[in-house]
Amino acid sequence: GAVVSQHPSWVICKSGTSVKIECRSLDFQATTMFWYRQFPKQSLMLMATSNEGSKATYEQGVEKDKFLINHASLTLSTLTVTSAHPEDSSFYICSGHSDTNQPQHFGDGTRLSIL
Amino acid sequence: AQKITQTQPGMFVQEKEAVTLDCTYDTSDQSYGLFWYKQPSSGEMIFLIYQGSYDEQNATEGRYSLNFQKARKSANLVISASQLGDSAMYFCAMRAKAAGNKLTFGGGTRVLVKP
């Protein structure tokens, strides 16, 4: 099946630093990638949708200046959490699909802990 | 608006028995897709099965089958011959064109398989 690689899998950093998370589609071209956030024992919450070569579309309540998304190629999307604070600690997971008739395939997620 | 409801927060099932996970949905779109994902404690989202709104046959994938009842707007997942490795969170999700083809997730059901 389709493979999405997400890196890093675990990040611990100090408050105020910026953290970049990469999401790569390894064996398909992801025209659209999605970024989700998941709190413990909760469902996935969509943060933003990114299409290759265009600006990301953010869901209501998600700060676009806080969570910078770049989708520069058909195989790579990045999420940068800028000036991270403890409340940004969460599990972030990306997904992609090659077209709308295909299921979304997910990366393994990134556990972000801000001290 | 799209909505997915999973009414069972948690379930125990005996190894080798079948288990049914409930999922109901709400959408005004005529064209939509229904998905089930498995999330083990390690966090990755594993795609299990897909049902299109126009598919007349219920989807099956190995030990997974989807009981699609369109009039009732339900898409229950049946796992047959449960294995210890089936212990995980299970999420039902829907994608509809009217919602920009974004996935909307239910709250999830935690399944624990007892030996």
PDB file of C-alpha atoms in Angstrom:
ATOM      1  CA  GLY A   1       0.000   0.000   0.000  1.00  0.00           C
ATOM      2  CA  ALA A   2       0.861   3.670  -0.168  1.00  0.00           C
ATOM      3  CA  VAL A   3       3.505   4.802   2.287  1.00  0.00           C
ATOM      4  CA  VAL A   4       3.780   8.131   4.045  1.00  0.00           C
ATOM      5  CA  SER A   5       6.909   8.833   6.041  1.00  0.00           C
ATOM      6  CA  GLN A   6       6.748  11.353   8.871  1.00  0.00           C
ATOM      7  CA  HIS A   7       9.791  12.649  10.693  1.00  0.00           C
ATOM      8  CA  PRO A   8      10.678  13.064  13.484  1.00  0.00           C
ATOM      9  CA  SER A   9       8.597  10.603  15.442  1.00  0.00           C
ATOM     10  CA  TRP A  10       9.339  12.241  18.777  1.00  0.00           C
ATOM     11  CA  VAL A  11      10.475  15.749  19.698  1.00  0.00           C
ATOM     12  CA  ILE A  12      11.201  17.279  23.075  1.00  0.00           C
ATOM     13  CA  CYS A  13      12.263  20.898  23.102  1.00  0.00           C
ATOM     14  CA  LYS A  14      12.282  24.031  25.149  1.00  0.00           C
ATOM     15  CA  SER A  15       9.518  26.603  25.113  1.00  0.00           C
ATOM     16  CA  GLY A  16      10.098  29.296  22.493  1.00  0.00           C
ATOM     17  CA  THR A  17      11.813  27.149  19.905  1.00  0.00           C
ATOM     18  CA  SER A  18      10.409  26.310  16.495  1.00  0.00           C
ATOM     19  CA  VAL A  19       9.918  22.733  15.413  1.00  0.00           C
ATOM     20  CA  LYS A  20       9.645  21.436  11.863  1.00  0.00           C
ATOM     21  CA  ILE A  21       7.858  18.193  11.044  1.00  0.00           C
ATOM     22  CA  GLU A  22       8.253  16.593   7.623  1.00  0.00           C
ATOM     23  CA  CYS A  23       5.752  14.441   5.816  1.00  0.00           C
ATOM     24  CA  ARG A  24       6.809  12.569   2.677  1.00  0.00           C
ATOM     25  CA  SER A  25       4.814  10.376   0.341  1.00  0.00           C
ATOM     26  CA  LEU A  26       7.258   7.663  -0.685  1.00  0.00           C
ATOM     27  CA  ASP A  27       5.491   5.805  -3.470  1.00  0.00           C
ATOM     28  CA  PHE A  28       2.799   8.146  -4.720  1.00  0.00           C
ATOM     29  CA  GLN A  29       2.384  11.792  -5.548  1.00  0.00           C
ATOM     30  CA  ALA A  30       0.331  13.496  -2.889  1.00  0.00           C
ATOM     31  CA  THR A  31      -1.526  16.304  -4.565  1.00  0.00           C
ATOM     32  CA  THR A  32      -3.153  17.059  -1.249  1.00  0.00           C
ATOM     33  CA  MET A  33      -1.774  16.611   2.239  1.00  0.00           C
ATOM     34  CA  PHE A  34      -3.553  17.058   5.518  1.00  0.00           C
ATOM     35  CA  TRP A  35      -2.256  17.899   8.971  1.00  0.00           C
ATOM     36  CA  TYR A  36      -4.055  16.700  12.083  1.00  0.00           C
ATOM     37  CA  ARG A  37      -3.613  17.175  15.775  1.00  0.00           C
ATOM     38  CA  GLN A  38      -4.671  14.593  18.327  1.00  0.00           C
ATOM     39  CA  PHE A  39      -4.939  15.036  22.067  1.00  0.00           C
ATOM     40  CA  PRO A  40      -4.777  11.985  24.362  1.00  0.00           C
ATOM     41  CA  LYS A  41      -7.854   9.775  24.142  1.00  0.00           C
ATOM     42  CA  GLN A  42      -9.452  12.038  21.558  1.00  0.00           C
ATOM     43  CA  SER A  43     -10.099  11.860  17.868  1.00  0.00           C
ATOM     44  CA  LEU A  44      -8.077  13.491  15.127  1.00  0.00           C
ATOM     45  CA  MET A  45      -8.705  17.182  14.571  1.00  0.00           C
ATOM     46  CA  LEU A  46      -7.950  18.550  11.119  1.00  0.00           C
ATOM     47  CA  MET A  47      -5.683  21.572  11.284  1.00  0.00           C
ATOM     48  CA  ALA A  48      -5.118  22.383   7.647  1.00  0.00           C
ATOM     49  CA  THR A  49      -5.224  21.142   4.084  1.00  0.00           C
ATOM     50  CA  SER A  50      -2.346  21.808   1.740  1.00  0.00           C
ATOM     51  CA  ASN A  51      -2.225  21.476  -2.004  1.00  0.00           C
ATOM     52  CA  GLU A  52       1.083  21.331  -3.805  1.00  0.00           C
ATOM     53  CA  GLY A  53       2.244  24.741  -4.881  1.00  0.00           C
ATOM     54  CA  SER A  54      -0.469  26.749  -3.159  1.00  0.00           C
ATOM     55  CA  LYS A  55      -1.183  28.160   0.262  1.00  0.00           C
ATOM     56  CA  ALA A  56      -2.621  25.909   2.901  1.00  0.00           C
ATOM     57  CA  THR A  57      -6.249  26.179   3.951  1.00  0.00           C
ATOM     58  CA  TYR A  58      -6.559  26.303   7.713  1.00  0.00           C
ATOM     59  CA  GLU A  59      -9.507  25.119   9.751  1.00  0.00           C
ATOM     60  CA  GLN A  60     -11.336  27.563  11.941  1.00  0.00           C
ATOM     61  CA  GLY A  61      -9.474  28.311  15.132  1.00  0.00           C
ATOM     62  CA  VAL A  62      -6.059  27.206  13.877  1.00  0.00           C
ATOM     63  CA  GLU A  63      -3.481  29.996  13.864  1.00  0.00           C
ATOM     64  CA  LYS A  64      -1.784  30.058  10.487  1.00  0.00           C
ATOM     65  CA  ASP A  65       1.108  32.133  11.800  1.00  0.00           C
ATOM     66  CA  LYS A  66       1.658  29.610  14.548  1.00  0.00           C
ATOM     67  CA  PHE A  67       1.467  26.516  12.376  1.00  0.00           C
ATOM     68  CA  LEU A  68       3.271  27.178   9.115  1.00  0.00           C
ATOM     69  CA  ILE A  69       2.603  24.673   6.378  1.00  0.00           C
ATOM     70  CA  ASN A  70       4.597  24.323   3.201  1.00  0.00           C
ATOM     71  CA  HIS A  71       3.822  21.898   0.371  1.00  0.00           C
ATOM     72  CA  ALA A  72       6.582  22.652  -2.067  1.00  0.00           C
ATOM     73  CA  SER A  73       6.502  19.380  -3.987  1.00  0.00           C
ATOM     74  CA  LEU A  74       4.173  16.497  -4.708  1.00  0.00           C
ATOM     75  CA  THR A  75       6.026  14.349  -2.186  1.00  0.00           C
ATOM     76  CA  LEU A  76       6.814  16.688   0.677  1.00  0.00           C
ATOM     77  CA  SER A  77       4.817  18.803   3.078  1.00  0.00           C
ATOM     78  CA  THR A  78       6.184  20.400   6.234  1.00  0.00           C
ATOM     79  CA  LEU A  79       4.550  21.730   9.373  1.00  0.00           C
ATOM     80  CA  THR A  80       6.524  24.220  11.447  1.00  0.00           C
ATOM     81  CA  VAL A  81       5.295  24.978  14.935  1.00  0.00           C
ATOM     82  CA  THR A  82       6.702  28.431  15.572  1.00  0.00           C
ATOM     83  CA  SER A  83       7.689  29.647  19.031  1.00  0.00           C
ATOM     84  CA  ALA A  84       6.271  26.514  20.574  1.00  0.00           C
ATOM     85  CA  HIS A  85       4.801  26.586  24.065  1.00  0.00           C
ATOM     86  CA  PRO A  86       3.686  23.782  26.411  1.00  0.00           C
ATOM     87  CA  GLU A  87       0.093  24.029  25.175  1.00  0.00           C
ATOM     88  CA  ASP A  88       1.338  23.055  21.708  1.00  0.00           C
ATOM     89  CA  SER A  89       2.392  19.673  23.064  1.00  0.00           C
ATOM     90  CA  SER A  90       0.380  17.084  21.203  1.00  0.00           C
ATOM     91  CA  PHE A  91       0.466  14.283  18.659  1.00  0.00           C
ATOM     92  CA  TYR A  92       0.665  15.640  15.116  1.00  0.00           C
ATOM     93  CA  ILE A  93      -0.061  13.385  12.173  1.00  0.00           C
ATOM     94  CA  CYS A  94      -0.076  13.993   8.459  1.00  0.00           C
ATOM     95  CA  SER A  95      -1.802  12.225   5.616  1.00  0.00           C
ATOM     96  CA  GLY A  96      -1.929  12.384   1.873  1.00  0.00           C
ATOM     97  CA  HIS A  97      -3.761  11.064  -1.115  1.00  0.00           C
ATOM     98  CA  SER A  98      -3.032  11.055  -4.798  1.00  0.00           C
ATOM     99  CA  ASP A  99      -6.603  11.899  -5.756  1.00  0.00           C
ATOM    100  CA  THR A 100      -9.976  12.206  -4.091  1.00  0.00           C
ATOM    101  CA  ASN A 101     -10.980   8.666  -5.056  1.00  0.00           C
ATOM    102  CA  GLN A 102      -8.163   7.166  -3.024  1.00  0.00           C
ATOM    103  CA  PRO A 103      -8.057   6.755   0.753  1.00  0.00           C
ATOM    104  CA  GLN A 104      -5.834   9.018   2.791  1.00  0.00           C
ATOM    105  CA  HIS A 105      -2.655   7.345   3.936  1.00  0.00           C
ATOM    106  CA  PHE A 106      -1.172   8.492   7.188  1.00  0.00           C
ATOM    107  CA  GLY A 107       2.304   9.010   8.499  1.00  0.00           C
ATOM    108  CA  ASP A 108       3.246   7.463  11.829  1.00  0.00           C
ATOM    109  CA  GLY A 109       2.817  10.751  13.654  1.00  0.00           C
ATOM    110  CA  THR A 110       5.043  13.024  15.713  1.00  0.00           C
ATOM    111  CA  ARG A 111       4.789  13.303  19.470  1.00  0.00           C
ATOM    112  CA  LEU A 112       5.738  16.860  20.370  1.00  0.00           C
ATOM    113  CA  SER A 113       6.550  17.754  23.951  1.00  0.00           C
ATOM    114  CA  ILE A 114       7.367  21.346  24.840  1.00  0.00           C
ATOM    115  CA  LEU A 115       9.018  21.878  28.204  1.00  0.00           C
TER     116      LEU A 115
ATOM    117  CA  ALA B   1     -22.179  19.831   7.863  1.00  0.00           C
ATOM    118  CA  GLN B   2     -20.707  16.369   8.081  1.00  0.00           C
ATOM    119  CA  LYS B   3     -20.908  14.378  11.280  1.00  0.00           C
ATOM    120  CA  ILE B   4     -19.731  10.932  12.325  1.00  0.00           C
ATOM    121  CA  THR B   5     -20.926   9.301  15.537  1.00  0.00           C
ATOM    122  CA  GLN B   6     -19.383   6.321  17.246  1.00  0.00           C
ATOM    123  CA  THR B   7     -21.477   5.541  20.301  1.00  0.00           C
ATOM    124  CA  GLN B   8     -19.239   2.884  21.837  1.00  0.00           C
ATOM    125  CA  PRO B   9     -16.264   4.430  23.658  1.00  0.00           C
ATOM    126  CA  GLY B  10     -14.841   1.032  24.534  1.00  0.00           C
ATOM    127  CA  MET B  11     -15.458  -2.676  24.076  1.00  0.00           C
ATOM    128  CA  PHE B  12     -14.083  -5.965  25.287  1.00  0.00           C
ATOM    129  CA  VAL B  13     -14.134  -8.926  22.944  1.00  0.00           C
ATOM    130  CA  GLN B  14     -13.026 -12.483  23.486  1.00  0.00           C
ATOM    131  CA  GLU B  15     -10.249 -13.728  21.255  1.00  0.00           C
ATOM    132  CA  LYS B  16     -11.565 -15.573  18.177  1.00  0.00           C
ATOM    133  CA  GLU B  17     -14.997 -14.000  18.473  1.00  0.00           C
ATOM    134  CA  ALA B  18     -16.487 -11.394  16.127  1.00  0.00           C
ATOM    135  CA  VAL B  19     -17.098  -7.808  17.150  1.00  0.00           C
ATOM    136  CA  THR B  20     -19.213  -5.069  15.575  1.00  0.00           C
ATOM    137  CA  LEU B  21     -18.242  -1.433  15.904  1.00  0.00           C
ATOM    138  CA  ASP B  22     -21.042   1.028  15.330  1.00  0.00           C
ATOM    139  CA  CYS B  23     -20.808   4.096  13.141  1.00  0.00           C
ATOM    140  CA  THR B  24     -23.546   6.448  12.021  1.00  0.00           C
ATOM    141  CA  TYR B  25     -23.080   9.458   9.815  1.00  0.00           C
ATOM    142  CA  ASP B  26     -24.894  12.535   8.674  1.00  0.00           C
ATOM    143  CA  THR B  27     -24.425  14.326   5.404  1.00  0.00           C
ATOM    144  CA  SER B  28     -26.545  16.008   2.794  1.00  0.00           C
ATOM    145  CA  ASP B  29     -24.100  15.064   0.062  1.00  0.00           C
ATOM    146  CA  GLN B  30     -25.118  12.256  -2.299  1.00  0.00           C
ATOM    147  CA  SER B  31     -21.534  11.313  -3.086  1.00  0.00           C
ATOM    148  CA  TYR B  32     -19.393  10.328  -0.144  1.00  0.00           C
ATOM    149  CA  GLY B  33     -17.012   7.690   1.082  1.00  0.00           C
ATOM    150  CA  LEU B  34     -16.799   5.918   4.419  1.00  0.00           C
ATOM    151  CA  PHE B  35     -13.556   4.689   5.915  1.00  0.00           C
ATOM    152  CA  TRP B  36     -12.393   2.761   8.916  1.00  0.00           C
ATOM    153  CA  TYR B  37      -8.950   3.251  10.402  1.00  0.00           C
ATOM    154  CA  LYS B  38      -7.165   1.391  13.185  1.00  0.00           C
ATOM    155  CA  GLN B  39      -4.853   3.240  15.570  1.00  0.00           C
ATOM    156  CA  PRO B  40      -2.682   1.042  17.808  1.00  0.00           C
ATOM    157  CA  SER B  41      -1.099   2.467  20.933  1.00  0.00           C
ATOM    158  CA  SER B  42       1.970   3.354  18.871  1.00  0.00           C
ATOM    159  CA  GLY B  43      -0.107   6.015  17.147  1.00  0.00           C
ATOM    160  CA  GLU B  44      -0.039   5.262  13.444  1.00  0.00           C
ATOM    161  CA  MET B  45      -3.312   5.292  11.515  1.00  0.00           C
ATOM    162  CA  ILE B  46      -3.855   2.122   9.522  1.00  0.00           C
ATOM    163  CA  PHE B  47      -6.413   2.143   6.722  1.00  0.00           C
ATOM    164  CA  LEU B  48      -8.722  -0.872   6.982  1.00  0.00           C
ATOM    165  CA  ILE B  49     -11.664  -0.623   4.614  1.00  0.00           C
ATOM    166  CA  TYR B  50     -13.581   1.736   2.334  1.00  0.00           C
ATOM    167  CA  GLN B  51     -17.215   1.944   1.224  1.00  0.00           C
ATOM    168  CA  GLY B  52     -18.447   4.318  -1.445  1.00  0.00           C
ATOM    169  CA  SER B  53     -21.940   5.752  -1.201  1.00  0.00           C
ATOM    170  CA  TYR B  54     -22.853   4.290  -4.574  1.00  0.00           C
ATOM    171  CA  ASP B  55     -21.391   0.853  -3.891  1.00  0.00           C
ATOM    172  CA  GLU B  56     -24.164  -1.702  -3.800  1.00  0.00           C
ATOM    173  CA  GLN B  57     -22.099  -4.448  -2.233  1.00  0.00           C
ATOM    174  CA  ASN B  58     -20.771  -4.281   1.300  1.00  0.00           C
ATOM    175  CA  ALA B  59     -17.005  -3.904   1.350  1.00  0.00           C
ATOM    176  CA  THR B  60     -14.847  -6.719   2.696  1.00  0.00           C
ATOM    177  CA  GLU B  61     -11.112  -6.890   3.342  1.00  0.00           C
ATOM    178  CA  GLY B  62      -9.919 -10.103   4.919  1.00  0.00           C
ATOM    179  CA  ARG B  63     -11.354 -10.286   8.438  1.00  0.00           C
ATOM    180  CA  TYR B  64     -12.923  -6.844   8.090  1.00  0.00           C
ATOM    181  CA  SER B  65     -16.327  -6.225   6.601  1.00  0.00           C
ATOM    182  CA  LEU B  66     -18.416  -3.109   6.466  1.00  0.00           C
ATOM    183  CA  ASN B  67     -22.157  -3.403   7.069  1.00  0.00           C
ATOM    184  CA  PHE B  68     -23.401  -0.468   5.001  1.00  0.00           C
ATOM    185  CA  GLN B  69     -27.027   0.507   5.521  1.00  0.00           C
ATOM    186  CA  LYS B  70     -27.504   3.639   3.495  1.00  0.00           C
ATOM    187  CA  ALA B  71     -31.088   4.361   4.502  1.00  0.00           C
ATOM    188  CA  ARG B  72     -30.093   4.223   8.154  1.00  0.00           C
ATOM    189  CA  LYS B  73     -26.858   6.119   7.462  1.00  0.00           C
ATOM    190  CA  SER B  74     -24.818   3.531   9.235  1.00  0.00           C
ATOM    191  CA  ALA B  75     -21.500   1.928   8.356  1.00  0.00           C
ATOM    192  CA  ASN B  76     -20.659  -0.595  11.034  1.00  0.00           C
ATOM    193  CA  LEU B  77     -17.340  -2.428  11.004  1.00  0.00           C
ATOM    194  CA  VAL B  78     -17.328  -6.142  11.696  1.00  0.00           C
ATOM    195  CA  ILE B  79     -14.088  -7.792  12.739  1.00  0.00           C
ATOM    196  CA  SER B  80     -14.307 -11.551  12.564  1.00  0.00           C
ATOM    197  CA  ALA B  81     -12.144 -14.011  14.497  1.00  0.00           C
ATOM    198  CA  SER B  82     -10.625 -11.337  16.742  1.00  0.00           C
ATOM    199  CA  GLN B  83      -6.914 -11.552  17.475  1.00  0.00           C
ATOM    200  CA  LEU B  84      -4.914 -10.039  20.320  1.00  0.00           C
ATOM    201  CA  GLY B  85      -3.314  -7.699  17.809  1.00  0.00           C
ATOM    202  CA  ASP B  86      -6.714  -6.206  17.039  1.00  0.00           C
ATOM    203  CA  SER B  87      -6.605  -4.332  20.355  1.00  0.00           C
ATOM    204  CA  ALA B  88      -6.540  -0.683  19.318  1.00  0.00           C
ATOM    205  CA  MET B  89      -8.620   2.448  18.747  1.00  0.00           C
ATOM    206  CA  TYR B  90     -10.871   2.280  15.718  1.00  0.00           C
ATOM    207  CA  PHE B  91     -12.048   5.381  13.912  1.00  0.00           C
ATOM    208  CA  CYS B  92     -14.859   5.707  11.436  1.00  0.00           C
ATOM    209  CA  ALA B  93     -14.461   8.561   8.964  1.00  0.00           C
ATOM    210  CA  MET B  94     -16.363  10.119   6.101  1.00  0.00           C
ATOM    211  CA  ARG B  95     -15.253  12.082   3.098  1.00  0.00           C
ATOM    212  CA  ALA B  96     -17.725  14.075   1.049  1.00  0.00           C
ATOM    213  CA  LYS B  97     -17.299  16.378  -1.900  1.00  0.00           C
ATOM    214  CA  ALA B  98     -19.469  18.983  -0.248  1.00  0.00           C
ATOM    215  CA  ALA B  99     -16.939  19.140   2.579  1.00  0.00           C
ATOM    216  CA  GLY B 100     -14.031  19.635   0.248  1.00  0.00           C
ATOM    217  CA  ASN B 101     -13.103  15.963   0.394  1.00  0.00           C
ATOM    218  CA  LYS B 102     -11.745  16.334   3.901  1.00  0.00           C
ATOM    219  CA  LEU B 103     -12.023  13.434   6.301  1.00  0.00           C
ATOM    220  CA  THR B 104     -14.382  13.861   9.225  1.00  0.00           C
ATOM    221  CA  PHE B 105     -13.650  11.455  12.060  1.00  0.00           C
ATOM    222  CA  GLY B 106     -15.821   9.930  14.707  1.00  0.00           C
ATOM    223  CA  GLY B 107     -14.769   9.905  18.327  1.00  0.00           C
ATOM    224  CA  GLY B 108     -13.365   6.404  18.119  1.00  0.00           C
ATOM    225  CA  THR B 109     -13.974   3.071  19.827  1.00  0.00           C
ATOM    226  CA  ARG B 110     -11.307   1.357  21.895  1.00  0.00           C
ATOM    227  CA  VAL B 111     -11.285  -2.396  21.456  1.00  0.00           C
ATOM    228  CA  LEU B 112      -9.544  -4.705  23.897  1.00  0.00           C
ATOM    229  CA  VAL B 113      -9.258  -8.343  22.893  1.00  0.00           C
ATOM    230  CA  LYS B 114      -9.129 -10.734  25.830  1.00  0.00           C
ATOM    231  CA  PRO B 115      -7.196 -14.003  25.570  1.00  0.00           C
TER     232      PRO B 115
END
